[in-house]
Coordinates of C-alpha atoms in Angstrom, one line a residue:
M1 CA 0.2 -0.1 -0.1
I2 CA 1.3 3.3 -1.2
N3 CA 0.4 6.3 1.3
L4 CA 0.7 9.6 -0.6
K5 CA -0.5 11.4 2.5
E6 CA 2.8 10.8 4.0
N7 CA 5.8 13.0 3.0
T8 CA 7.9 10.3 1.5
C9 CA 8.1 6.4 1.2
P10 CA 9.3 4.0 3.5
T11 CA 13.0 2.6 2.6
R12 CA 13.9 -0.4 0.8
E13 CA 14.8 -1.7 4.1
Q14 CA 11.5 -1.4 5.7
R15 CA 9.3 -2.5 2.7
G16 CA 11.8 -4.8 0.8
N17 CA 14.1 -6.2 3.7
G18 CA 17.0 -5.0 1.6
L19 CA 20.4 -5.8 2.2
N20 CA 23.8 -4.3 1.1
A21 CA 26.2 -7.3 1.6
F22 CA 26.2 -11.1 0.6
F23 CA 28.5 -13.5 -1.1
G24 CA 27.6 -17.1 -1.9
K25 CA 25.3 -18.6 -4.3
A26 CA 22.1 -17.0 -5.9
S27 CA 19.9 -19.9 -4.4
E28 CA 21.5 -19.3 -0.9
L29 CA 20.8 -15.6 -1.2
L30 CA 17.0 -16.4 -1.8
K31 CA 16.8 -18.6 1.2
E32 CA 18.2 -16.0 3.4
V33 CA 15.8 -13.4 2.1
K34 CA 12.9 -15.8 2.5
D35 CA 13.9 -16.9 5.9
G36 CA 14.2 -13.3 7.1
N37 CA 18.1 -13.2 7.5
T38 CA 18.8 -10.1 5.9
G39 CA 19.6 -6.6 6.8
N40 CA 22.2 -3.9 6.1
Q41 CA 25.8 -4.8 7.4
E42 CA 28.7 -2.4 8.3
R43 CA 32.1 -2.5 6.9
A44 CA 35.2 -1.7 8.7
F45 CA 36.6 -0.4 5.3
Q46 CA 34.1 1.3 3.0
Q47 CA 34.4 3.1 -0.2
T48 CA 31.6 5.0 -1.7
S49 CA 30.8 7.3 -4.7
G50 CA 27.6 9.0 -4.2
C51 CA 24.4 9.1 -2.1
L52 CA 20.5 9.0 -2.9
L53 CA 20.7 12.7 -3.5
N54 CA 23.6 13.1 -6.1
F55 CA 23.9 9.9 -7.5
Y56 CA 20.4 9.0 -8.7
L57 CA 18.2 12.3 -8.4
T58 CA 20.4 15.2 -9.4
Q59 CA 21.1 13.7 -12.7
R60 CA 17.6 13.0 -13.4
V61 CA 15.7 15.7 -12.0
M62 CA 18.0 18.3 -13.7
T63 CA 17.0 17.3 -17.1
I64 CA 13.3 17.8 -16.8
H65 CA 12.1 20.4 -19.2
D66 CA 10.3 23.7 -18.0
S67 CA 11.5 22.8 -14.2
V68 CA 13.9 24.2 -11.7
M69 CA 15.9 21.7 -9.3
I70 CA 16.5 23.4 -5.6
V71 CA 19.0 21.3 -3.9
H72 CA 18.5 22.1 -0.1
A73 CA 22.1 21.3 1.1
P74 CA 25.5 22.7 1.4
V75 CA 26.9 23.7 -2.0
G76 CA 28.9 20.5 -2.7
C77 CA 25.8 18.2 -2.6
S78 CA 25.1 19.7 -6.2
V79 CA 28.2 19.6 -7.7
V80 CA 27.7 16.5 -9.7
G81 CA 25.1 18.4 -11.7
L82 CA 28.0 20.2 -13.5
G83 CA 29.4 17.0 -14.9
Y84 CA 26.1 15.7 -16.0
R85 CA 25.3 19.1 -17.6
E86 CA 28.1 18.7 -19.8
V87 CA 27.4 15.0 -20.6
F88 CA 23.8 15.5 -21.6
R89 CA 24.7 18.8 -23.8
K90 CA 26.6 16.4 -26.0
V91 CA 23.6 14.7 -27.0
P92 CA 22.6 15.5 -30.7
V93 CA 19.2 17.7 -30.9
S94 CA 18.2 14.8 -33.7
L95 CA 17.9 12.1 -30.9
G96 CA 15.4 14.3 -28.8
R97 CA 17.6 17.1 -26.9
R98 CA 16.0 20.4 -27.3
E99 CA 18.0 22.9 -29.1
N100 CA 19.6 25.5 -26.8
Y101 CA 18.4 23.8 -24.0
D102 CA 20.2 24.4 -20.4
F103 CA 19.6 23.1 -17.0
H104 CA 18.5 25.2 -14.3
W105 CA 19.2 24.3 -10.5
L106 CA 19.8 26.4 -7.5
T107 CA 21.3 25.4 -4.1
T108 CA 20.5 26.9 -0.7
N109 CA 24.1 26.9 0.3
L110 CA 23.6 25.6 3.9
N111 CA 26.1 26.6 6.4
E112 CA 27.1 26.0 10.1
K113 CA 24.6 29.0 11.1
D114 CA 21.7 27.0 9.2
V115 CA 22.4 23.8 11.0
I116 CA 22.0 25.4 14.3
Y117 CA 19.0 27.7 13.6
G118 CA 17.2 26.1 10.5
A119 CA 17.2 27.2 7.0
G120 CA 13.3 27.3 6.1
D121 CA 13.7 30.9 5.3
K122 CA 16.4 30.1 2.7
L123 CA 14.4 27.5 1.2
K124 CA 11.3 30.0 0.9
Y125 CA 13.8 32.3 -0.7
A126 CA 15.3 30.0 -3.3
I127 CA 11.6 28.9 -4.1
K128 CA 10.4 32.4 -4.9
E129 CA 13.9 33.3 -6.8
A130 CA 13.5 30.0 -9.0
Q131 CA 9.8 31.3 -9.8
A132 CA 11.1 34.9 -10.6
R133 CA 14.1 34.0 -12.6
Y134 CA 12.9 30.9 -14.7
N135 CA 8.9 30.8 -14.5
P136 CA 8.9 27.3 -14.5
K137 CA 6.1 24.8 -14.5
A138 CA 7.4 22.7 -11.7
I139 CA 10.2 23.5 -9.1
F140 CA 11.6 20.2 -7.5
V141 CA 13.1 20.6 -3.8
L142 CA 15.7 17.9 -3.0
A143 CA 16.4 17.2 0.8
S144 CA 20.1 16.1 1.8
C145 CA 21.8 14.6 4.8
T146 CA 22.0 18.1 6.4
T147 CA 18.2 18.8 6.3
G148 CA 17.6 15.4 7.4
I149 CA 19.7 15.9 10.5
I150 CA 18.4 18.8 11.6
G151 CA 14.7 18.0 10.7
E152 CA 14.1 20.5 8.3
D153 CA 10.2 20.9 7.8
I154 CA 10.5 20.7 3.9
A155 CA 6.9 19.7 3.3
G156 CA 5.7 22.5 5.6
V157 CA 7.7 24.9 3.8
V158 CA 6.2 23.8 0.6
E159 CA 2.4 23.9 1.8
E160 CA 3.0 27.5 3.3
V161 CA 4.6 29.0 0.0
Q162 CA 2.9 27.0 -2.7
P163 CA -0.1 29.6 -2.7
D164 CA 2.2 32.4 -3.9
I165 CA 4.1 30.3 -6.6
E166 CA 2.6 29.6 -9.7
A167 CA 4.8 26.5 -10.5
K168 CA 4.0 23.2 -8.8
I169 CA 6.6 22.5 -5.9
V170 CA 7.5 18.9 -5.5
A171 CA 9.4 18.0 -2.3
I172 CA 11.6 14.9 -2.7
H173 CA 12.9 13.3 0.5
C174 CA 16.2 11.8 -0.7
E175 CA 18.4 12.4 2.3
G176 CA 21.5 10.3 2.0
I177 CA 21.3 9.0 5.5
R178 CA 17.8 7.6 5.2
S179 CA 19.1 4.4 3.6
K180 CA 22.0 2.3 2.7
L181 CA 20.0 0.9 -0.6
I182 CA 20.3 3.3 -3.5
Q183 CA 16.8 2.1 -4.6
T184 CA 15.2 4.0 -2.1
G185 CA 16.3 7.1 -3.9
Y186 CA 14.2 5.7 -6.9
D187 CA 11.3 5.4 -4.6
A188 CA 11.4 8.6 -3.0
F189 CA 11.6 10.4 -6.5
W190 CA 8.5 8.6 -7.5
H191 CA 6.5 9.2 -4.2
G192 CA 7.0 12.8 -5.1
I193 CA 5.9 12.6 -8.4
L194 CA 2.8 10.8 -7.4
K195 CA 2.1 13.1 -4.5
Y196 CA 2.5 16.6 -6.3
L197 CA 2.6 16.1 -9.9
V198 CA 0.5 13.2 -11.5
K199 CA -3.1 14.4 -12.2
K200 CA -6.5 12.7 -12.3
P201 CA -7.1 11.5 -15.9
T202 CA -9.2 13.6 -18.1
R203 CA -9.2 10.7 -20.6
K204 CA -7.7 7.7 -21.2
Q205 CA -5.3 7.4 -24.2
K206 CA -5.3 3.8 -25.3
D207 CA -2.3 4.1 -27.4
L208 CA 0.1 5.6 -24.7
V209 CA 2.5 3.5 -22.9
N210 CA 4.4 4.7 -19.8
V211 CA 8.2 3.7 -20.1
A212 CA 10.5 4.8 -17.1
S213 CA 14.0 4.6 -16.4
M214 CA 15.5 5.3 -19.9
L215 CA 18.7 6.8 -19.3
S216 CA 19.9 3.9 -17.2
Y217 CA 20.2 2.7 -20.6
T218 CA 20.9 4.9 -23.7
W219 CA 19.4 7.3 -26.0
Q220 CA 19.7 4.8 -28.7
D221 CA 17.5 2.5 -26.6
R222 CA 15.1 5.3 -26.3
Q223 CA 14.9 5.4 -30.2
E224 CA 14.5 1.6 -30.6
I225 CA 11.8 1.4 -28.0
T226 CA 9.9 4.4 -29.9
R227 CA 10.3 2.3 -33.0
L228 CA 9.0 -0.8 -31.9
L229 CA 6.0 0.6 -30.4
A230 CA 5.4 2.6 -33.4
K231 CA 5.0 -0.5 -35.5
I232 CA 2.0 -1.7 -33.6
G233 CA 0.5 1.8 -33.3
L234 CA 1.6 2.8 -29.8
R235 CA 3.4 6.0 -28.2
P236 CA 5.9 5.8 -25.5
N237 CA 5.7 8.5 -22.5
F238 CA 9.3 8.2 -21.4
V239 CA 9.9 9.6 -18.0
P240 CA 11.8 11.1 -16.1
E241 CA 14.9 12.3 -18.2
F242 CA 14.2 15.0 -20.4
S243 CA 10.4 14.7 -20.0
T244 CA 8.3 17.6 -19.8
V245 CA 6.2 18.4 -16.7
E246 CA 3.1 17.6 -18.8
Q247 CA 4.2 14.1 -19.3
F248 CA 4.4 13.4 -15.6
E249 CA 1.0 15.0 -15.1
M250 CA -0.6 12.7 -17.7
L251 CA 1.1 9.4 -16.5
S252 CA -2.5 8.5 -15.1
E253 CA -4.0 8.4 -18.5
A254 CA -1.5 5.8 -20.0
A255 CA -2.9 2.3 -21.2
V256 CA -0.1 0.6 -19.2
T257 CA 3.3 1.2 -17.4
A258 CA 5.9 -1.1 -18.9
P259 CA 9.4 -1.5 -17.4
I260 CA 13.1 -1.0 -18.8
C261 CA 14.4 -1.2 -15.4
S262 CA 12.0 -3.2 -13.1
S263 CA 13.5 -2.2 -9.7
F264 CA 13.5 1.5 -10.8
T265 CA 9.8 1.4 -12.2
E266 CA 8.2 -0.5 -9.4
Y267 CA 7.2 2.1 -6.9
L268 CA 5.8 4.3 -9.7
S269 CA 3.9 1.3 -11.4
K270 CA 2.2 0.4 -8.1
G271 CA 1.1 3.8 -7.2
L272 CA -0.3 4.7 -10.8
E273 CA -2.4 1.4 -10.6
Q274 CA -3.5 2.2 -7.1
E275 CA -4.3 5.7 -7.3
Y276 CA -5.6 5.7 -11.0
G277 CA -6.1 2.1 -12.3
V278 CA -3.3 2.0 -14.7
P279 CA -2.3 -1.5 -15.3
Y280 CA 1.5 -2.4 -15.4
F281 CA 3.9 -5.5 -15.4
L282 CA 7.5 -5.4 -14.2
Y283 CA 9.0 -8.3 -16.1
P284 CA 10.5 -9.0 -18.5
S285 CA 12.5 -6.0 -19.7
P286 CA 13.2 -5.6 -23.3
V287 CA 16.8 -6.8 -23.3
G288 CA 17.8 -9.6 -25.8
I289 CA 15.7 -11.1 -28.5
Q290 CA 13.4 -13.4 -26.4
H291 CA 12.8 -11.1 -23.5
T292 CA 11.9 -8.2 -26.0
D293 CA 9.5 -10.5 -27.7
E294 CA 7.9 -11.1 -24.3
W295 CA 8.0 -7.4 -23.3
L296 CA 6.4 -6.4 -26.6
R297 CA 3.5 -9.3 -26.0
A298 CA 3.0 -8.1 -22.6
V299 CA 2.4 -4.4 -23.8
A300 CA 0.2 -5.8 -26.6
Y301 CA -2.1 -7.5 -23.9
Y302 CA -2.9 -4.5 -22.2
T303 CA -3.2 -2.4 -25.4
G304 CA -5.3 -4.8 -27.4
K305 CA -2.3 -5.1 -30.0
E306 CA -2.1 -9.0 -29.9
K307 CA -2.5 -9.5 -33.7
E308 CA -0.3 -6.7 -34.7
V309 CA 2.6 -7.5 -32.4
E310 CA 3.0 -11.2 -33.8
K311 CA 3.6 -9.6 -37.2
V312 CA 6.0 -7.3 -35.9
I313 CA 7.9 -10.1 -34.0
A314 CA 8.0 -12.1 -37.1
E315 CA 9.6 -9.1 -39.2
E316 CA 12.0 -8.3 -36.5
H317 CA 13.0 -11.9 -36.2
D318 CA 13.8 -12.0 -40.2
E319 CA 16.1 -9.2 -39.8
W320 CA 18.0 -9.8 -36.5
L321 CA 18.1 -13.3 -35.8
P322 CA 20.6 -13.9 -38.6
K323 CA 22.8 -11.4 -36.9
L324 CA 22.4 -13.1 -33.5
E325 CA 23.3 -16.4 -35.0
I326 CA 26.7 -14.7 -36.5
I327 CA 27.5 -13.5 -33.0
Q328 CA 26.8 -16.8 -31.2
K329 CA 29.1 -18.6 -33.8
E330 CA 31.9 -15.9 -33.3
F331 CA 31.9 -16.4 -29.4
E332 CA 31.8 -20.4 -30.4
K333 CA 34.9 -19.9 -32.5
I334 CA 36.8 -17.7 -30.1
G335 CA 36.1 -20.2 -27.0
N336 CA 37.3 -23.1 -29.2
G337 CA 35.1 -25.6 -27.1
Q338 CA 35.4 -23.9 -24.0
D339 CA 32.7 -21.4 -22.6
I340 CA 33.2 -17.6 -22.8
N341 CA 32.8 -16.5 -19.0
V342 CA 31.2 -13.0 -18.5
L343 CA 31.4 -11.4 -15.0
G344 CA 28.6 -8.9 -14.9
S345 CA 28.1 -5.7 -12.5
L346 CA 24.8 -4.6 -12.1
G347 CA 22.0 -3.6 -10.1
Q348 CA 19.0 -6.0 -9.3
G349 CA 17.0 -5.0 -12.2
R350 CA 19.7 -5.7 -14.7
L351 CA 20.7 -8.9 -12.9
L352 CA 17.2 -10.2 -13.9
T353 CA 17.6 -8.9 -17.8
Q354 CA 21.4 -9.2 -18.5
V355 CA 22.3 -13.0 -17.0
P356 CA 19.6 -14.6 -19.6
F357 CA 21.0 -12.4 -22.3
F358 CA 24.3 -13.7 -21.6
N359 CA 23.0 -16.9 -22.2
E360 CA 21.3 -16.1 -25.3
L361 CA 24.5 -14.9 -26.7
G362 CA 26.1 -18.3 -26.0
V363 CA 28.4 -16.8 -23.1
K364 CA 28.0 -18.0 -19.6
T365 CA 27.9 -16.2 -16.2
P366 CA 29.3 -18.1 -13.4
A367 CA 29.1 -15.1 -11.1
A368 CA 27.4 -11.6 -10.9
I369 CA 27.8 -8.5 -8.8
C370 CA 24.6 -6.8 -7.6
L371 CA 24.5 -3.4 -6.0
D372 CA 21.8 -4.4 -3.4
F373 CA 19.2 -6.7 -3.1
D374 CA 15.6 -6.9 -1.7
D375 CA 12.5 -9.3 -1.4
L376 CA 10.6 -7.6 -4.1
V377 CA 12.5 -9.5 -6.9
V378 CA 12.5 -12.9 -5.0
D379 CA 9.9 -14.6 -7.5
E380 CA 11.8 -13.4 -10.6
T381 CA 15.1 -14.4 -9.2
E382 CA 13.8 -17.8 -8.8
K383 CA 12.8 -18.0 -12.2
L384 CA 16.1 -16.7 -13.5
I385 CA 17.8 -19.6 -11.6
D386 CA 15.4 -22.0 -13.3
E387 CA 16.4 -20.6 -16.6
V388 CA 20.1 -20.3 -16.4
G389 CA 21.1 -22.2 -13.7
D390 CA 22.6 -21.3 -10.1
F391 CA 25.5 -19.0 -9.9
D392 CA 27.5 -17.0 -7.6
I393 CA 26.5 -13.6 -6.5
L394 CA 28.2 -10.7 -4.9
V395 CA 26.0 -8.1 -3.1
N396 CA 27.9 -4.9 -2.5
T397 CA 27.1 -1.2 -2.7
F398 CA 29.9 0.6 -4.6
Q399 CA 32.6 -1.2 -3.1
A400 CA 35.5 -1.1 -5.5
A401 CA 37.8 -3.1 -3.7
E402 CA 35.3 -6.0 -3.2
V403 CA 34.7 -6.0 -7.1
A404 CA 38.3 -6.2 -8.0
H405 CA 38.5 -9.1 -5.4
H406 CA 35.7 -10.8 -7.2
T407 CA 37.3 -10.1 -10.6
R408 CA 40.6 -11.7 -9.7
R409 CA 38.7 -14.6 -8.1
Y410 CA 36.9 -15.6 -11.2
D411 CA 39.2 -14.1 -14.0
P412 CA 36.4 -13.9 -16.6
D413 CA 37.0 -13.5 -20.3
I414 CA 35.0 -10.3 -20.1
A415 CA 34.4 -8.1 -16.9
L416 CA 31.6 -5.8 -17.1
T417 CA 31.9 -3.0 -14.8
C418 CA 29.4 -0.4 -13.6
P419 CA 30.4 3.3 -13.0
F420 CA 31.7 4.1 -9.5
Q421 CA 32.3 0.3 -8.9
G422 CA 35.9 0.5 -9.7
S423 CA 36.3 0.4 -13.6
A424 CA 39.7 -1.1 -14.6
Y425 CA 42.1 -3.6 -13.1
K426 CA 45.4 -5.1 -14.3
R427 CA 44.3 -8.1 -16.1
D428 CA 45.1 -9.7 -19.6
K429 CA 41.5 -10.5 -20.5
G430 CA 38.7 -8.4 -21.9
A431 CA 37.0 -5.5 -19.8
T432 CA 34.2 -3.4 -20.8
R433 CA 31.3 -1.6 -19.2
I434 CA 27.8 -2.5 -18.5
H435 CA 26.1 1.1 -18.3
S436 CA 26.8 3.4 -21.0
N437 CA 27.5 7.2 -20.1
R438 CA 24.0 8.6 -19.9
G439 CA 24.4 10.7 -22.7
D440 CA 26.1 8.4 -24.9
A441 CA 24.3 8.6 -28.3
R442 CA 26.5 6.2 -30.3
P443 CA 24.7 3.3 -32.0
W444 CA 27.1 0.9 -30.8
S445 CA 25.9 1.8 -26.9
A446 CA 22.3 0.6 -27.7
Q447 CA 21.2 -2.2 -25.2
A448 CA 17.4 -2.4 -25.5
G449 CA 15.3 -4.2 -28.0
Y450 CA 16.2 -6.1 -30.9
K451 CA 18.6 -3.6 -32.2
G452 CA 20.3 -3.1 -28.9
A453 CA 20.7 -7.1 -28.5
I454 CA 22.9 -7.1 -31.5
A455 CA 24.6 -4.0 -30.6
A456 CA 25.5 -5.1 -27.3
G457 CA 26.3 -8.4 -28.5
N458 CA 28.9 -7.2 -31.1
F459 CA 30.2 -4.7 -28.5
L460 CA 30.8 -7.9 -26.0
L461 CA 32.6 -9.7 -28.8
Q462 CA 34.8 -6.8 -29.7
T463 CA 36.3 -6.9 -25.9
T464 CA 37.5 -10.4 -26.9
K465 CA 39.3 -9.3 -29.8
N466 CA 40.7 -5.8 -29.1
R467 CA 42.7 -5.8 -25.9
S468 CA 44.9 -2.9 -26.3
F469 CA 43.4 -1.3 -23.2
Q470 CA 44.2 -4.4 -20.9
K471 CA 47.6 -4.4 -22.3
T472 CA 48.3 -0.8 -21.7
M473 CA 46.8 -1.2 -18.1
L474 CA 49.2 -4.3 -17.5
E475 CA 52.3 -2.3 -18.7
K476 CA 51.7 1.3 -17.7
T477 CA 49.8 1.3 -14.3
P478 CA 50.5 0.0 -10.8
D479 CA 48.3 -2.4 -9.1
V480 CA 45.1 -1.0 -7.7
Y481 CA 45.3 -2.9 -4.3
N482 CA 47.9 -4.6 -2.6
E483 CA 48.5 -8.5 -3.3
W484 CA 47.5 -9.2 0.3
W485 CA 44.0 -8.0 -0.6
Y486 CA 43.6 -10.7 -3.3
Q487 CA 44.7 -13.4 -0.8
Q488 CA 42.0 -13.1 1.4
S489 CA 39.4 -15.9 0.8
D490 CA 36.4 -13.8 1.0
P491 CA 35.6 -10.4 -0.7
L492 CA 33.5 -9.4 2.2
Y493 CA 36.4 -9.5 4.6
F494 CA 35.8 -6.1 6.1
V495 CA 32.1 -6.8 6.7
N496 CA 31.5 -6.8 10.5
K497 CA 35.2 -6.5 11.1
E498 CA 36.5 -4.1 13.6
A499 CA 38.1 -1.2 12.2
K500 CA 41.9 -1.5 12.6

């Protein structure tokens, strides 16, 4: 039950029994979760790269058209926006970025005095300044660790000033101290959208499909999903990146909410169904040929396009299956009778999509790395194990040392890295990345749909052929960690150990 009367959502620890550290078989992880033996753990040595505020929300909220983002925090909490501003401005206008579009965000620049006496007046001033400077349709107020620690009444400030502000004010309680699980940031964002922005439907649009979490993939995927839906007479409503305020308002009018990343979409999907009767499905995601087939059929089921979709699937198979067979034969040739092993580094949503995709390509996944895990994906993880067999899994939250240890342990032919997990290690086998830069608009970065399946397959194939990067790393760079670290038997060596 989603309670929009509350200022924000429960954490993933509270509603999903989430955990941030595990090493073992995927089947053992499921047993731990089912038995209730989960929970976050502390590390004596810990690395990090971001929080609920700057890693998952700043980069998304700042892209929303006709809006202003206010980061209610010390000035450093919004610095990540500078980097993403430059990344996104490189996206070609032809792929959907507005010409001459810029990003607008403010910070309340909290200081020691604000921590002692409160900063409600600063926030009021920032909201009024955002309205005066930019005349936006929405103003997003993002909470921070500092406002959480001092107990700032952000919702009260919003309620007080909203009558004097033309823009709709959206409070997002994404304090980094609220949760150790990054997925809580997803839910906090969608709670704010559901509470403040989504409107009651004036009409139902039978050809409209809500599609969330696009730039966790790439701009090419956005094009591919649009192409496939258009072939069966449907239109996507992409949120949140680079969407308009009106697109959020009309989420309630869609025929169905479909996933790209199930974990990111889950809270929004359940909220739209509960409040406005919009049906949804969470699995599968359109990654790989088979799962794209299933995703399209699920969309067709809710939109009455069953006949049209079978024709489209047949046409797409004629074009793309021969290319998939070429990739499979290439991997078979390179393996020379041995399995090509891939070590994936992913979130739990990608865990459910990428592992079967590897299997489809003809490569194997002896182990995977997952940022965090909760009981909201237990059933689908069971199906995954039934589909591809059991495998080792490391659950960790942006701990690059643990990822390096895990990589050395399995020494896979291809090591897939996630940003901020530690991207490169001295090794003589292939390495690449699994998340594209979110502004990457090049065709070879596609991952979703039929086009994405072939592009991603060729991308992985290329890493086994061109190892100049690995050679340079081996010759020119020192080891990232001491050899002592790799001699430890457990990548979670520092979990629950006393700091020394």
